[in-house]
Amino acid sequence: MKNVYERVVGRRREILMIVSALEAGKHIFLEGPPGTSKSTILQAVSECTGRQYCLVTGNSDLTTSKLIGYFDPAETLARGYRPEFFQYGPLLQAMKEGMYLYVEEFNRLPDETTNVFITAMSEKRLTVPRLGIVAADPAFRIIAALNPLDDIGISRISRALKDRFTSIRIDYQTREEEIEIVRRRTGGAEDGIVELAVDIARETRKHPDLKLGASVRGSIDMVDVYRSGRDLQPGNPSGALKAGDLKTQAAFMAFRNKIWLYETSERKPEEIIEEIMERLERQKKK
């Protein structure tokens, strides 16, 4: 566990409970907003337990056949249905090889697609026409990420499916932890830009005009863009952006597409970002 804790900033409680559930043979829902290190936690846990994982992203196009697999049409037409011609989908591959199947945006899957998970978890096997029965390796687990703030919420997931999962809430981290995450990902920067970028993201999460604020990804993008812009104009030549203007423009680029305004709001993302930056500057001067 020590190696996992060293790789991930904070999250000790979450990591301990996730590993405990996996080792106990449970499947897990990771419930939380985007950008809360769910994928990072999974990567670290995968290394800790020595298990590989297979990643799929939930959407309306992810059908049952894509999850399970199919026979190669050309080979089948020429030589008939043979096991060696079967192309394993991510679900069947994970079952066969004892992998973690990580499904992002699970709540975006069509109902008919989610039903196959019930069979895989309850019976620990799937029957594939012309291939036969594929039994799940004892190490097989499903880890599904859910975004409760999405328009397609978690309420539509059937009770039968929910009952087969354990669940843990993955929320935003503390200010200090987010600052450390940004420093690690960007290499750090001067001028207090890391702290400013983190504070902007945190303020967006409680702004009355925003349905969904920015995650730490926005803070990382702001620091990267600002530092790159600063390096491209050494000495601040005539006509180039001054440091304050560069910070503002970097914030616009980093956050404008990561905040989600209420449909009734008539404001622009840039207005809200600038308002937050001005408020933070006033607080700094007090």
Coordinates of C-alpha atoms in Angstrom, one line a residue:
M1 CA 0.0 0.0 0.0
K2 CA 2.9 2.4 0.7
N3 CA 3.7 2.6 -3.1
V4 CA 0.2 3.5 -3.9
Y5 CA 0.1 6.3 -1.2
E6 CA 3.3 7.7 -2.6
R7 CA 1.9 7.9 -6.1
V8 CA -1.4 9.5 -5.3
V9 CA -1.7 12.8 -3.4
G10 CA -4.0 12.2 -0.4
R11 CA -6.9 9.7 -0.9
R12 CA -5.6 7.3 1.7
R13 CA -9.1 6.5 3.0
E14 CA -10.4 6.0 -0.5
I15 CA -7.5 3.8 -1.7
L16 CA -7.7 1.6 1.4
M17 CA -11.4 1.0 1.0
I18 CA -11.1 0.4 -2.8
V19 CA -8.3 -2.1 -2.4
S20 CA -10.2 -3.8 0.5
A21 CA -13.4 -4.2 -1.6
L22 CA -11.4 -5.6 -4.6
E23 CA -9.5 -8.0 -2.5
A24 CA -12.9 -9.1 -1.0
G25 CA -14.1 -9.9 -4.4
K26 CA -16.4 -6.9 -4.8
H27 CA -17.2 -4.8 -7.9
I28 CA -17.2 -1.0 -7.3
F29 CA -18.9 2.2 -8.3
L30 CA -16.6 5.2 -8.1
E31 CA -19.1 8.1 -7.8
G32 CA -17.9 11.7 -8.2
P33 CA -17.5 14.7 -10.5
P34 CA -15.0 14.7 -13.3
G35 CA -11.3 15.4 -12.5
T36 CA -11.3 13.9 -9.0
S37 CA -8.5 11.4 -9.7
K38 CA -10.6 8.3 -10.2
S39 CA -8.4 7.1 -13.1
T40 CA -5.2 8.0 -11.2
I41 CA -6.4 6.0 -8.2
L42 CA -7.3 3.0 -10.4
Q43 CA -3.8 3.0 -12.1
A44 CA -2.1 3.1 -8.7
V45 CA -4.4 0.3 -7.3
S46 CA -3.8 -1.8 -10.4
E47 CA 0.0 -1.6 -9.8
C48 CA -0.5 -2.3 -6.1
T49 CA -2.5 -5.5 -6.6
G50 CA -0.5 -6.6 -9.7
R51 CA -3.6 -6.7 -11.8
Q52 CA -4.0 -5.3 -15.3
Y53 CA -7.0 -3.3 -16.2
C54 CA -9.0 -2.7 -19.4
L55 CA -10.5 0.7 -20.1
V56 CA -13.8 1.4 -21.9
T57 CA -15.8 4.6 -22.1
G58 CA -19.5 4.5 -21.8
N59 CA -21.6 6.0 -24.5
S60 CA -24.7 5.2 -26.5
D61 CA -22.7 3.4 -29.2
L62 CA -21.2 0.9 -26.8
T63 CA -23.3 -2.2 -27.6
T64 CA -23.4 -5.6 -26.0
S65 CA -21.6 -7.1 -29.0
K66 CA -18.8 -4.6 -28.7
L67 CA -18.3 -5.5 -25.0
I68 CA -18.5 -9.2 -25.6
G69 CA -16.8 -9.6 -29.0
Y70 CA -17.5 -11.1 -32.3
F71 CA -16.3 -13.5 -34.9
D72 CA -14.1 -12.1 -37.6
P73 CA -16.5 -11.8 -40.6
A74 CA -13.9 -12.5 -43.3
E75 CA -12.4 -15.6 -41.6
T76 CA -15.8 -16.9 -40.6
L77 CA -17.1 -16.5 -44.2
A78 CA -14.1 -18.3 -45.6
R79 CA -13.5 -21.0 -43.0
G80 CA -16.5 -21.1 -40.7
Y81 CA -17.0 -20.4 -37.0
R82 CA -13.8 -21.3 -35.1
P83 CA -12.7 -20.2 -31.6
E84 CA -9.4 -18.7 -33.0
F85 CA -11.5 -16.4 -35.2
F86 CA -13.3 -14.8 -32.3
Q87 CA -12.3 -11.2 -31.5
Y88 CA -12.6 -10.8 -27.7
G89 CA -14.3 -7.6 -26.5
P90 CA -13.1 -5.8 -23.3
L91 CA -15.7 -7.5 -21.0
L92 CA -14.9 -11.1 -22.2
Q93 CA -11.2 -10.4 -22.2
A94 CA -11.3 -9.1 -18.7
M95 CA -13.3 -12.1 -17.5
K96 CA -11.0 -14.6 -19.3
E97 CA -7.7 -13.0 -18.1
G98 CA -8.8 -11.9 -14.6
M99 CA -8.4 -8.2 -15.2
Y100 CA -10.1 -5.2 -13.9
L101 CA -12.7 -3.8 -16.3
Y102 CA -12.8 0.0 -15.8
V103 CA -15.9 1.6 -17.3
E104 CA -15.9 5.4 -17.4
E105 CA -19.2 7.3 -17.8
F106 CA -21.0 4.1 -16.8
N107 CA -24.3 5.9 -16.5
R108 CA -24.2 6.8 -20.2
L109 CA -24.4 3.1 -21.3
P110 CA -27.7 2.0 -22.9
D111 CA -30.0 -0.1 -20.7
E112 CA -29.6 -3.2 -22.9
T113 CA -25.8 -3.0 -22.6
T114 CA -25.8 -2.7 -18.8
N115 CA -27.8 -5.9 -18.6
V116 CA -24.9 -8.0 -19.7
F117 CA -23.0 -6.9 -16.6
I118 CA -25.7 -8.4 -14.4
T119 CA -25.1 -11.8 -16.0
A120 CA -21.4 -11.6 -15.8
M121 CA -21.4 -10.7 -12.1
S122 CA -24.2 -13.0 -10.9
E123 CA -23.3 -16.1 -12.9
K124 CA -19.6 -15.4 -13.3
R125 CA -19.8 -16.7 -16.8
L126 CA -21.2 -15.7 -20.2
T127 CA -22.5 -17.9 -23.0
V128 CA -21.5 -16.8 -26.4
P129 CA -23.3 -18.4 -29.4
R130 CA -20.9 -20.6 -31.4
L131 CA -18.1 -20.0 -29.0
G132 CA -19.4 -21.5 -25.8
I133 CA -19.2 -20.7 -22.2
V134 CA -16.5 -18.2 -21.0
A135 CA -16.0 -18.5 -17.2
A136 CA -14.8 -15.5 -15.3
D137 CA -11.4 -15.8 -13.7
P138 CA -11.7 -15.4 -9.9
A139 CA -9.7 -12.1 -10.1
F140 CA -12.1 -10.5 -12.5
R141 CA -13.6 -7.2 -11.2
I142 CA -15.7 -4.4 -12.7
I143 CA -14.9 -0.8 -11.6
A144 CA -17.4 1.7 -12.9
A145 CA -17.1 5.5 -12.7
L146 CA -20.2 7.6 -12.4
N147 CA -20.7 11.3 -12.7
P148 CA -23.8 12.2 -10.5
L149 CA -23.9 15.7 -11.9
D150 CA -24.3 14.6 -15.5
D151 CA -27.6 15.2 -17.2
I152 CA -27.9 11.4 -17.5
G153 CA -27.9 10.7 -13.7
I154 CA -27.3 7.5 -11.7
S155 CA -31.0 7.2 -10.8
R156 CA -31.7 5.4 -14.1
I157 CA -29.4 2.5 -13.2
S158 CA -31.5 -0.4 -12.2
R159 CA -31.7 -1.6 -8.7
A160 CA -30.7 -5.1 -9.7
L161 CA -27.4 -3.7 -11.1
K162 CA -26.8 -1.4 -8.1
D163 CA -27.2 -4.3 -5.7
R164 CA -24.3 -6.1 -7.3
F165 CA -21.9 -3.2 -6.7
T166 CA -20.3 -1.6 -3.7
S167 CA -19.9 2.2 -3.9
I168 CA -17.6 4.9 -2.7
R169 CA -17.8 8.7 -3.1
I170 CA -14.8 10.4 -4.7
D171 CA -15.1 14.1 -4.1
Y172 CA -12.8 17.1 -4.6
Q173 CA -9.7 17.3 -2.4
T174 CA -8.5 19.9 0.0
R175 CA -6.8 23.1 -1.2
E176 CA -3.4 21.9 0.0
E177 CA -3.7 18.6 -1.8
E178 CA -4.8 20.2 -5.1
I179 CA -1.9 22.6 -4.9
E180 CA 0.4 19.6 -4.5
I181 CA -1.2 17.8 -7.5
V182 CA -0.7 20.9 -9.7
R183 CA 2.9 21.3 -8.6
R184 CA 3.6 17.6 -9.4
R185 CA 1.9 17.8 -12.8
T186 CA 3.4 21.1 -13.9
G187 CA 6.8 21.2 -12.2
G188 CA 5.6 24.2 -10.2
A189 CA 5.9 27.9 -11.1
E190 CA 6.7 31.2 -9.5
D191 CA 4.5 34.3 -9.1
G192 CA 1.9 32.4 -7.0
I193 CA 0.3 31.1 -10.2
V194 CA -0.2 27.6 -8.8
E195 CA -2.1 28.8 -5.8
L196 CA -4.1 31.3 -8.0
A197 CA -5.1 28.5 -10.5
V198 CA -6.2 26.2 -7.7
D199 CA -8.2 29.0 -6.0
I200 CA -10.0 29.9 -9.2
A201 CA -11.1 26.3 -9.7
R202 CA -12.3 26.0 -6.2
E203 CA -14.3 29.2 -6.5
T204 CA -16.0 28.0 -9.6
R205 CA -17.5 25.1 -7.7
K206 CA -19.5 27.3 -5.4
H207 CA -20.4 30.1 -7.9
P208 CA -24.2 30.7 -8.0
D209 CA -24.3 30.9 -11.8
L210 CA -22.5 27.6 -12.3
K211 CA -24.1 24.2 -12.4
L212 CA -20.7 22.5 -12.4
G213 CA -17.3 24.1 -11.6
A214 CA -13.8 23.2 -12.8
S215 CA -11.7 20.4 -11.5
V216 CA -8.0 20.5 -10.8
R217 CA -7.4 19.8 -14.5
G218 CA -8.3 23.4 -15.2
S219 CA -5.7 24.5 -12.7
I220 CA -3.0 22.4 -14.4
D221 CA -4.0 23.8 -17.8
M222 CA -3.8 27.4 -16.5
V223 CA -0.3 26.9 -15.0
D224 CA 1.0 25.2 -18.2
V225 CA -0.4 27.9 -20.5
Y226 CA 0.8 30.7 -18.3
R227 CA 4.3 29.4 -18.0
S228 CA 4.5 28.7 -21.7
G229 CA 3.3 32.2 -22.5
R230 CA 5.8 33.7 -20.1
D231 CA 8.7 31.7 -21.6
L232 CA 7.7 32.8 -25.1
Q233 CA 8.1 36.5 -24.3
P234 CA 11.3 36.8 -22.3
G235 CA 11.8 40.3 -20.9
N236 CA 8.2 41.2 -21.9
P237 CA 8.9 42.9 -25.2
S238 CA 6.8 45.8 -26.4
G239 CA 3.3 44.8 -27.3
A240 CA 3.4 41.4 -25.5
L241 CA 1.1 40.6 -22.6
K242 CA 2.1 41.8 -19.1
A243 CA 2.1 39.2 -16.3
G244 CA -1.3 40.1 -15.0
D245 CA -2.9 40.1 -18.4
L246 CA -1.2 36.8 -19.2
K247 CA -2.6 35.2 -16.1
T248 CA -6.1 36.4 -17.1
Q249 CA -5.8 35.1 -20.6
A250 CA -4.4 31.8 -19.4
A251 CA -7.3 31.4 -17.0
F252 CA -9.8 32.1 -19.8
M253 CA -8.2 29.4 -22.0
A254 CA -8.0 26.9 -19.1
F255 CA -11.4 27.3 -17.6
R256 CA -13.9 28.6 -20.1
N257 CA -14.9 25.2 -21.5
K258 CA -14.6 23.4 -18.1
I259 CA -17.3 25.3 -16.3
W260 CA -21.0 24.6 -16.8
L261 CA -23.4 27.5 -16.6
Y262 CA -27.0 27.1 -15.7
E263 CA -29.3 27.3 -18.7
T264 CA -31.0 30.4 -17.3
S265 CA -27.7 32.3 -16.9
E266 CA -27.1 35.0 -19.4
R267 CA -23.5 35.5 -18.5
K268 CA -20.4 34.4 -20.4
P269 CA -17.7 32.1 -18.9
E270 CA -15.1 34.8 -19.2
E271 CA -17.2 37.2 -17.1
I272 CA -17.4 34.7 -14.3
I273 CA -13.7 33.8 -14.4
E274 CA -12.7 37.5 -14.4
E275 CA -15.1 38.2 -11.5
I276 CA -13.5 35.4 -9.5
M277 CA -10.0 36.6 -10.2
E278 CA -10.9 40.2 -9.2
R279 CA -12.5 38.9 -5.9
L280 CA -9.4 36.8 -5.1
E281 CA -7.2 39.8 -5.8
R282 CA -9.2 41.9 -3.4
Q283 CA -9.0 39.2 -0.7
K284 CA -5.3 39.0 -1.2
K285 CA -4.9 42.7 -0.5
K286 CA -6.8 42.6 2.8

